[in-house]
Amino acid sequence: MSSDFYTTQILPYAAIIIKICRAYTDTQEDFEDYYQEVCLQIWRSKDNFKEQSAWSTWIYRLSLNVCLTFLKKKKNNKQNSPSDLLPDEILVDSRAFADESLNQLYGAIRQLSEIDRGVILLYLEEKSYQEIADIIGTNTNNIGVRITRIKERLKKILSN
Amino acid sequence: MEKSIETIWKEGFIKNDALVAPKLNDLYNQKSIDIVEKFKHMYKLNRIGIVAFAIIIIPLSYVTGMIYMGIPMAFLFIAVTFVAQKFSNQLDTIDKNTSSYEYLSSFDKWVKDMIAVNSKLSTFLYPYVFLAMALGFWFIDIDGTILGDRFINGFVSEFPTTSLVNGFPILLLIPFFLVIGILAFFGGKIGKWDINLIYGGILNKLEGLLSDMEELRK
């Protein structure tokens, strides 16, 4: 890694990583772990970037994959931990944004399934259905229906 | 009016400082540990492979009638494993409670020492392998006759005027010792090439990471 790699190749896209990592974590500590893991994986996998997509799209894909894998690993590690027995709704995010609506939205997003979280994040980031399908690895036809369903679920959670 | 989730998303990130990237103080620590652990894993697999060869080569050479090659080769593999194990023990003593830079510098020093010792050993190792192989082929039994004897007899009848040293044609001894000399001369380089072939990727990463950290320390 060149000394500037983080500054030039990761930092300008940090917003993407932050937005995704926050949707998959409940505490600041976890968030920083995930953020670091994503940066580390970007550095490790940078040679696999084939320029078939934009660097930012590749970062979205990699960030989501890392978060999903890391989440699975953490879940496995915590299998016998009592906190794991608590439903997601009870887990309180230790961080708070200045914008209360955004806090509530993130709280609602965290109640979605892992894949749905990825889909809605990409939708909110104004990615096209094609890009979402490419990143998630699914069919474009399903994306529209899925987004509508997720939005309805989010509205329901938020109104509660 | 109730805001849509799209609006909440857009406005939320404009209003606050939620997008401040966390400091990556620990990133180099993770990368250092990652590199060293990867190397350790490969080094361990390498040692297991050598031990497996040492175990397999004796029955294999017995079956193929090359036991005179198998026994010295097995000894060689055991000796190589012994040296590698000693280095591995040293690697485990590197203090992890230091800074990433110091940790990686210690690891780098260990790698250089290991390469230096391996290069020195390779000066003997490759001629030894050649000698063991020559012995193995020499003593192959074909219909009750030793292959080496057959070869010498054939060579002497082809070149009857050749001088003999202890029953060996000098025309064969010269290239034989020449090959041993060449292998001894280039053994160190072959050894380094061999290490680079296996660990080159990790060692390049280590070099890059260290130069990165050195730059940051300036």
Short mmCIF file of C-alpha atoms in Angstrom, two decimals:
data_model
loop_
_atom_site.label_atom_id
_atom_site.label_comp_id
_atom_site.label_asym_id
_atom_site.label_seq_id
_atom_site.Cartn_x
_atom_site.Cartn_y
_atom_site.Cartn_z
CA MET A 1 0.00 0.00 0.00
CA SER A 2 1.41 3.39 -0.90
CA SER A 3 1.46 5.85 1.96
CA ASP A 4 -1.26 7.83 0.21
CA PHE A 5 -3.54 4.89 -0.48
CA TYR A 6 -5.82 5.56 2.47
CA THR A 7 -5.92 9.31 1.84
CA THR A 8 -6.50 9.12 -1.91
CA GLN A 9 -8.39 5.89 -2.46
CA ILE A 10 -10.37 5.33 0.73
CA LEU A 11 -10.92 8.60 2.54
CA PRO A 12 -12.81 10.30 -0.33
CA TYR A 13 -15.24 7.36 -0.19
CA ALA A 14 -15.34 7.12 3.60
CA ALA A 15 -18.96 8.34 3.60
CA ILE A 16 -20.02 5.18 1.79
CA ILE A 17 -18.21 2.96 4.28
CA ILE A 18 -19.52 4.92 7.27
CA LYS A 19 -23.13 4.78 6.09
CA ILE A 20 -22.95 1.04 5.49
CA CYS A 21 -21.03 0.17 8.65
CA ARG A 22 -23.45 2.12 10.82
CA ALA A 23 -26.34 0.11 9.46
CA TYR A 24 -24.70 -3.12 10.58
CA THR A 25 -23.46 -2.09 14.02
CA ASP A 26 -25.02 -1.04 17.30
CA THR A 27 -22.07 0.44 19.13
CA GLN A 28 -19.29 2.87 18.32
CA GLU A 29 -16.73 0.18 19.12
CA ASP A 30 -18.28 -2.25 16.64
CA PHE A 31 -18.61 0.51 14.10
CA GLU A 32 -14.90 1.33 14.31
CA ASP A 33 -14.05 -2.37 14.05
CA TYR A 34 -16.16 -2.76 10.92
CA TYR A 35 -14.82 0.45 9.42
CA GLN A 36 -11.25 -0.71 9.94
CA GLU A 37 -12.01 -4.15 8.58
CA VAL A 38 -13.50 -2.64 5.42
CA CYS A 39 -10.45 -0.39 4.95
CA LEU A 40 -8.18 -3.36 5.50
CA GLN A 41 -10.09 -5.45 2.98
CA ILE A 42 -10.01 -2.63 0.42
CA TRP A 43 -6.25 -2.51 0.81
CA ARG A 44 -5.94 -6.28 0.60
CA SER A 45 -8.25 -6.67 -2.39
CA LYS A 46 -7.32 -3.57 -4.36
CA ASP A 47 -5.49 -5.68 -6.96
CA ASN A 48 -8.75 -7.50 -7.69
CA PHE A 49 -10.43 -4.28 -8.79
CA LYS A 50 -10.89 -4.79 -12.54
CA GLU A 51 -12.27 -1.37 -13.44
CA GLN A 52 -15.42 -3.04 -14.80
CA SER A 53 -17.33 -0.82 -12.40
CA ALA A 54 -16.65 2.52 -10.74
CA TRP A 55 -14.28 2.49 -7.75
CA SER A 56 -17.16 3.77 -5.60
CA THR A 57 -19.43 0.90 -6.71
CA TRP A 58 -16.66 -1.54 -5.90
CA ILE A 59 -16.33 0.04 -2.45
CA TYR A 60 -20.09 -0.34 -1.89
CA ARG A 61 -19.89 -4.00 -2.84
CA LEU A 62 -16.82 -4.69 -0.74
CA SER A 63 -18.17 -2.77 2.27
CA LEU A 64 -21.41 -4.74 2.18
CA ASN A 65 -19.62 -8.04 1.78
CA VAL A 66 -17.26 -7.29 4.65
CA CYS A 67 -20.10 -6.17 6.92
CA LEU A 68 -22.14 -9.28 6.13
CA THR A 69 -19.17 -11.59 6.70
CA PHE A 70 -18.03 -9.77 9.82
CA LEU A 71 -21.56 -9.84 11.22
CA LYS A 72 -21.76 -13.58 10.64
CA LYS A 73 -18.36 -14.10 12.29
CA LYS A 74 -19.33 -12.01 15.28
CA LYS A 75 -22.63 -13.83 15.62
CA ASN A 76 -20.82 -17.17 15.59
CA ASN A 77 -18.34 -15.96 18.19
CA LYS A 78 -21.12 -14.69 20.42
CA GLN A 79 -23.24 -17.81 20.09
CA ASN A 80 -23.15 -18.54 23.79
CA SER A 81 -23.26 -14.96 24.91
CA PRO A 82 -26.46 -13.96 26.76
CA SER A 83 -26.65 -10.64 24.87
CA ASP A 84 -27.08 -12.61 21.67
CA LEU A 85 -30.36 -13.93 23.00
CA LEU A 86 -31.81 -10.43 23.04
CA PRO A 87 -33.90 -9.47 20.02
CA ASP A 88 -32.41 -6.74 17.83
CA GLU A 89 -35.12 -4.28 18.85
CA ILE A 90 -33.86 -4.22 22.42
CA LEU A 91 -30.30 -3.37 21.41
CA VAL A 92 -29.81 0.35 21.78
CA ASP A 93 -27.43 2.24 19.56
CA SER A 94 -24.85 3.87 21.79
CA ARG A 95 -24.18 6.54 19.20
CA ALA A 96 -26.45 9.39 18.30
CA PHE A 97 -26.59 11.58 15.24
CA ALA A 98 -27.50 15.22 15.65
CA ASP A 99 -30.54 14.53 13.49
CA GLU A 100 -33.11 12.58 15.49
CA SER A 101 -35.03 11.48 12.37
CA LEU A 102 -31.85 9.95 11.00
CA ASN A 103 -31.29 8.11 14.28
CA GLN A 104 -34.77 6.69 14.03
CA LEU A 105 -34.29 5.73 10.40
CA TYR A 106 -31.02 3.94 11.19
CA GLY A 107 -32.73 2.20 14.09
CA ALA A 108 -35.43 1.00 11.71
CA ILE A 109 -32.90 -0.08 9.08
CA ARG A 110 -31.08 -2.16 11.67
CA GLN A 111 -34.27 -4.12 12.26
CA LEU A 112 -34.34 -5.28 8.65
CA SER A 113 -32.73 -8.49 7.45
CA GLU A 114 -29.04 -8.19 6.58
CA ILE A 115 -29.62 -8.20 2.81
CA ASP A 116 -32.57 -5.79 3.02
CA ARG A 117 -30.35 -3.36 4.90
CA GLY A 118 -27.90 -3.44 1.97
CA VAL A 119 -30.66 -2.98 -0.61
CA ILE A 120 -32.25 0.01 1.12
CA LEU A 121 -28.88 1.67 1.78
CA LEU A 122 -28.03 1.43 -1.91
CA TYR A 123 -31.49 2.73 -2.82
CA LEU A 124 -31.10 5.70 -0.45
CA GLU A 125 -27.72 6.36 -2.00
CA GLU A 126 -29.57 6.74 -5.30
CA LYS A 127 -28.04 3.72 -6.96
CA SER A 128 -29.92 2.46 -10.02
CA TYR A 129 -31.77 -0.86 -9.84
CA GLN A 130 -29.14 -2.30 -12.14
CA GLU A 131 -26.32 -1.17 -9.83
CA ILE A 132 -28.14 -2.49 -6.76
CA ALA A 133 -28.71 -5.82 -8.50
CA ASP A 134 -25.04 -5.95 -9.53
CA ILE A 135 -23.78 -5.13 -6.05
CA ILE A 136 -26.14 -7.45 -4.20
CA GLY A 137 -25.87 -10.12 -6.88
CA THR A 138 -29.54 -10.48 -7.69
CA ASN A 139 -32.00 -9.93 -10.53
CA THR A 140 -33.06 -6.39 -11.49
CA ASN A 141 -36.72 -7.47 -11.67
CA ASN A 142 -36.80 -8.29 -7.98
CA ILE A 143 -35.21 -5.07 -6.81
CA GLY A 144 -38.17 -2.74 -7.40
CA VAL A 145 -40.61 -5.03 -5.60
CA ARG A 146 -38.17 -5.57 -2.77
CA ILE A 147 -37.54 -1.86 -2.28
CA THR A 148 -41.26 -1.14 -2.12
CA ARG A 149 -41.66 -3.88 0.47
CA ILE A 150 -38.70 -2.62 2.53
CA LYS A 151 -39.96 0.97 2.43
CA GLU A 152 -43.36 -0.16 3.68
CA ARG A 153 -41.72 -2.08 6.49
CA LEU A 154 -39.57 0.94 7.40
CA LYS A 155 -42.62 3.21 7.46
CA LYS A 156 -44.37 0.75 9.71
CA ILE A 157 -41.43 0.56 12.11
CA LEU A 158 -41.02 4.35 12.12
CA SER A 159 -44.71 4.98 12.76
CA ASN A 160 -44.58 2.63 15.75
CA MET B 1 -46.15 16.64 6.99
CA GLU B 2 -44.35 13.38 7.55
CA LYS B 3 -40.95 13.22 5.85
CA SER B 4 -40.15 10.45 3.41
CA ILE B 5 -37.24 8.16 4.25
CA GLU B 6 -35.36 9.59 1.25
CA THR B 7 -35.67 13.10 2.70
CA ILE B 8 -34.66 11.99 6.19
CA TRP B 9 -31.60 10.32 4.67
CA LYS B 10 -30.55 13.33 2.60
CA GLU B 11 -31.20 15.97 5.24
CA GLY B 12 -29.75 13.88 8.05
CA PHE B 13 -26.35 13.72 6.49
CA ILE B 14 -26.31 17.38 5.56
CA LYS B 15 -27.18 18.53 9.05
CA ASN B 16 -24.68 16.70 11.19
CA ASP B 17 -21.12 15.49 11.30
CA ALA B 18 -22.11 11.83 11.09
CA LEU B 19 -19.74 11.21 8.23
CA VAL B 20 -16.50 11.84 10.05
CA ALA B 21 -14.27 8.85 9.46
CA PRO B 22 -12.92 7.24 12.61
CA LYS B 23 -9.19 7.43 13.17
CA LEU B 24 -7.31 4.46 11.87
CA ASN B 25 -4.67 4.30 14.57
CA ASP B 26 -5.00 0.60 14.73
CA LEU B 27 -5.00 -0.13 11.04
CA TYR B 28 -1.27 -0.67 10.85
CA ASN B 29 -1.47 -2.93 13.90
CA GLN B 30 -4.04 -5.08 12.15
CA LYS B 31 -2.04 -5.15 8.95
CA SER B 32 1.19 -6.03 10.81
CA ILE B 33 -0.47 -8.88 12.66
CA ASP B 34 -2.12 -9.98 9.43
CA ILE B 35 1.20 -10.19 7.56
CA VAL B 36 3.07 -11.97 10.35
CA GLU B 37 0.23 -14.42 10.98
CA LYS B 38 -0.04 -15.19 7.26
CA PHE B 39 3.70 -15.79 7.10
CA LYS B 40 3.60 -18.01 10.20
CA HIS B 41 0.81 -20.05 8.67
CA MET B 42 2.70 -20.54 5.41
CA TYR B 43 5.92 -21.32 7.26
CA LYS B 44 4.10 -23.96 9.30
CA LEU B 45 2.55 -25.52 6.18
CA ASN B 46 5.98 -25.55 4.58
CA ARG B 47 7.46 -27.41 7.55
CA ILE B 48 4.61 -29.91 7.56
CA GLY B 49 5.21 -30.47 3.83
CA ILE B 50 8.91 -31.11 4.39
CA VAL B 51 8.22 -33.57 7.21
CA ALA B 52 5.67 -35.34 5.01
CA PHE B 53 8.29 -35.64 2.27
CA ALA B 54 10.82 -36.99 4.78
CA ILE B 55 8.34 -39.68 5.81
CA ILE B 56 7.19 -40.57 2.30
CA ILE B 57 10.55 -40.57 0.56
CA ILE B 58 11.99 -43.67 2.31
CA PRO B 59 9.24 -46.16 1.34
CA LEU B 60 8.94 -44.45 -2.05
CA SER B 61 12.63 -44.73 -2.76
CA TYR B 62 12.61 -48.34 -1.53
CA VAL B 63 9.82 -49.22 -3.97
CA THR B 64 11.59 -47.46 -6.86
CA GLY B 65 14.91 -49.09 -5.95
CA MET B 66 16.53 -45.77 -5.07
CA ILE B 67 16.98 -46.25 -1.36
CA TYR B 68 20.49 -44.70 -1.51
CA MET B 69 18.80 -41.50 -2.55
CA GLY B 70 15.86 -41.83 -0.16
CA ILE B 71 17.86 -42.18 3.07
CA PRO B 72 20.12 -39.13 2.60
CA MET B 73 17.18 -37.10 1.33
CA ALA B 74 15.12 -38.04 4.40
CA PHE B 75 18.04 -36.97 6.61
CA LEU B 76 18.23 -33.71 4.72
CA PHE B 77 14.53 -33.00 5.10
CA ILE B 78 14.70 -33.74 8.82
CA ALA B 79 17.69 -31.41 9.21
CA VAL B 80 15.92 -28.67 7.25
CA THR B 81 12.80 -29.09 9.42
CA PHE B 82 14.94 -28.91 12.55
CA VAL B 83 16.50 -25.61 11.43
CA ALA B 84 13.10 -24.25 10.36
CA GLN B 85 11.59 -25.24 13.71
CA LYS B 86 14.37 -23.38 15.53
CA PHE B 87 13.58 -20.29 13.49
CA SER B 88 9.89 -20.74 14.13
CA ASN B 89 10.53 -20.81 17.88
CA GLN B 90 12.45 -17.55 17.54
CA LEU B 91 9.56 -16.05 15.60
CA ASP B 92 7.22 -16.80 18.48
CA THR B 93 9.43 -14.81 20.85
CA ILE B 94 8.96 -11.54 18.92
CA ASP B 95 7.33 -9.15 21.36
CA LYS B 96 3.81 -8.24 20.30
CA ASN B 97 3.47 -5.60 22.97
CA THR B 98 5.57 -3.10 21.06
CA SER B 99 4.46 -0.61 18.43
CA SER B 100 3.51 -1.92 14.98
CA TYR B 101 6.69 -0.46 13.55
CA GLU B 102 8.91 -2.16 16.12
CA TYR B 103 6.99 -5.40 15.76
CA LEU B 104 7.37 -5.38 11.99
CA SER B 105 11.02 -4.33 12.21
CA SER B 106 11.72 -7.28 14.50
CA PHE B 107 9.89 -9.55 12.09
CA ASP B 108 11.83 -8.08 9.17
CA LYS B 109 15.11 -8.74 11.01
CA TRP B 110 13.99 -12.31 11.67
CA VAL B 111 13.17 -12.78 7.97
CA LYS B 112 16.58 -11.44 6.94
CA ASP B 113 18.37 -13.72 9.43
CA MET B 114 16.34 -16.68 8.22
CA ILE B 115 17.14 -15.90 4.57
CA ALA B 116 20.84 -15.45 5.36
CA VAL B 117 21.06 -18.81 7.17
CA ASN B 118 19.05 -20.53 4.45
CA SER B 119 21.31 -19.08 1.78
CA LYS B 120 24.38 -20.38 3.60
CA LEU B 121 22.79 -23.80 4.03
CA SER B 122 21.77 -23.84 0.38
CA THR B 123 25.46 -23.73 -0.60
CA PHE B 124 25.65 -27.28 0.81
CA LEU B 125 22.05 -28.29 0.32
CA TYR B 126 21.85 -28.30 -3.47
CA PRO B 127 25.17 -30.16 -4.05
CA TYR B 128 23.99 -32.62 -1.38
CA VAL B 129 20.70 -33.16 -3.23
CA PHE B 130 22.60 -33.70 -6.47
CA LEU B 131 24.93 -36.16 -4.76
CA ALA B 132 21.99 -38.04 -3.21
CA MET B 133 20.25 -38.26 -6.57
CA ALA B 134 23.43 -39.46 -8.26
CA LEU B 135 23.80 -42.13 -5.55
CA GLY B 136 20.18 -43.14 -5.96
CA PHE B 137 20.48 -43.61 -9.71
CA TRP B 138 23.91 -45.18 -9.42
CA PHE B 139 22.74 -48.02 -7.22
CA ILE B 140 19.55 -48.88 -9.09
CA ASP B 141 19.54 -52.64 -9.57
CA ILE B 142 18.67 -53.72 -13.10
CA ASP B 143 18.53 -57.49 -13.57
CA GLY B 144 21.12 -58.04 -10.84
CA THR B 145 23.53 -55.43 -12.18
CA ILE B 146 24.12 -52.00 -10.64
CA LEU B 147 23.18 -49.22 -13.06
CA GLY B 148 26.34 -47.26 -12.19
CA ASP B 149 28.59 -50.22 -13.01
CA ARG B 150 26.78 -50.73 -16.29
CA PHE B 151 27.22 -47.09 -17.11
CA ILE B 152 30.97 -47.10 -16.30
CA ASN B 153 31.53 -50.28 -18.33
CA GLY B 154 29.67 -48.81 -21.28
CA PHE B 155 31.58 -45.54 -20.97
CA VAL B 156 34.99 -47.26 -20.75
CA SER B 157 34.29 -49.47 -23.73
CA GLU B 158 33.23 -46.37 -25.67
CA PHE B 159 36.29 -44.35 -24.57
CA PRO B 160 38.97 -46.97 -23.82
CA THR B 161 41.78 -44.41 -23.60
CA THR B 162 40.13 -42.42 -20.76
CA SER B 163 42.09 -42.15 -17.52
CA LEU B 164 40.55 -43.65 -14.40
CA VAL B 165 40.66 -42.30 -10.83
CA ASN B 166 39.77 -45.04 -8.34
CA GLY B 167 37.97 -46.84 -11.13
CA PHE B 168 36.00 -43.78 -12.24
CA PRO B 169 36.60 -42.26 -15.70
CA ILE B 170 38.05 -38.78 -15.34
CA LEU B 171 35.80 -37.59 -18.18
CA LEU B 172 32.83 -38.33 -15.95
CA LEU B 173 34.36 -37.05 -12.73
CA ILE B 174 35.13 -33.63 -14.22
CA PRO B 175 31.52 -32.75 -15.19
CA PHE B 176 30.27 -34.37 -11.97
CA PHE B 177 32.41 -32.14 -9.76
CA LEU B 178 31.73 -29.20 -12.06
CA VAL B 179 27.98 -29.57 -11.43
CA ILE B 180 28.63 -29.82 -7.68
CA GLY B 181 30.81 -26.70 -7.86
CA ILE B 182 28.19 -24.77 -9.82
CA LEU B 183 25.45 -25.82 -7.40
CA ALA B 184 27.60 -24.80 -4.44
CA PHE B 185 28.41 -21.47 -6.09
CA PHE B 186 24.84 -20.65 -6.99
CA GLY B 187 23.26 -22.47 -4.02
CA GLY B 188 22.73 -19.26 -2.06
CA LYS B 189 21.04 -17.58 -5.00
CA ILE B 190 18.87 -20.63 -5.70
CA GLY B 191 17.91 -20.69 -2.01
CA LYS B 192 16.88 -17.03 -2.10
CA TRP B 193 14.91 -17.59 -5.29
CA ASP B 194 13.21 -20.56 -3.64
CA ILE B 195 12.19 -18.49 -0.60
CA ASN B 196 11.01 -15.70 -2.84
CA LEU B 197 8.91 -18.13 -4.82
CA ILE B 198 7.05 -19.25 -1.71
CA TYR B 199 6.97 -16.12 0.45
CA GLY B 200 7.64 -13.40 -2.16
CA GLY B 201 4.12 -11.94 -1.99
CA ILE B 202 4.12 -11.56 1.77
CA LEU B 203 7.70 -10.28 1.89
CA ASN B 204 6.87 -7.61 -0.69
CA LYS B 205 3.88 -6.54 1.41
CA LEU B 206 6.11 -6.40 4.46
CA GLU B 207 8.60 -4.23 2.62
CA GLY B 208 5.83 -1.90 1.40
CA LEU B 209 4.28 -1.63 4.84
CA LEU B 210 7.60 -0.91 6.52
CA SER B 211 8.54 1.78 4.02
CA ASP B 212 5.05 3.23 4.49
CA MET B 213 5.50 3.38 8.23
CA GLU B 214 9.02 4.78 7.91
CA GLU B 215 7.62 7.54 5.73
CA LEU B 216 4.93 8.27 8.32
CA ARG B 217 7.55 8.43 11.08
CA LYS B 218 9.56 11.12 9.23
#
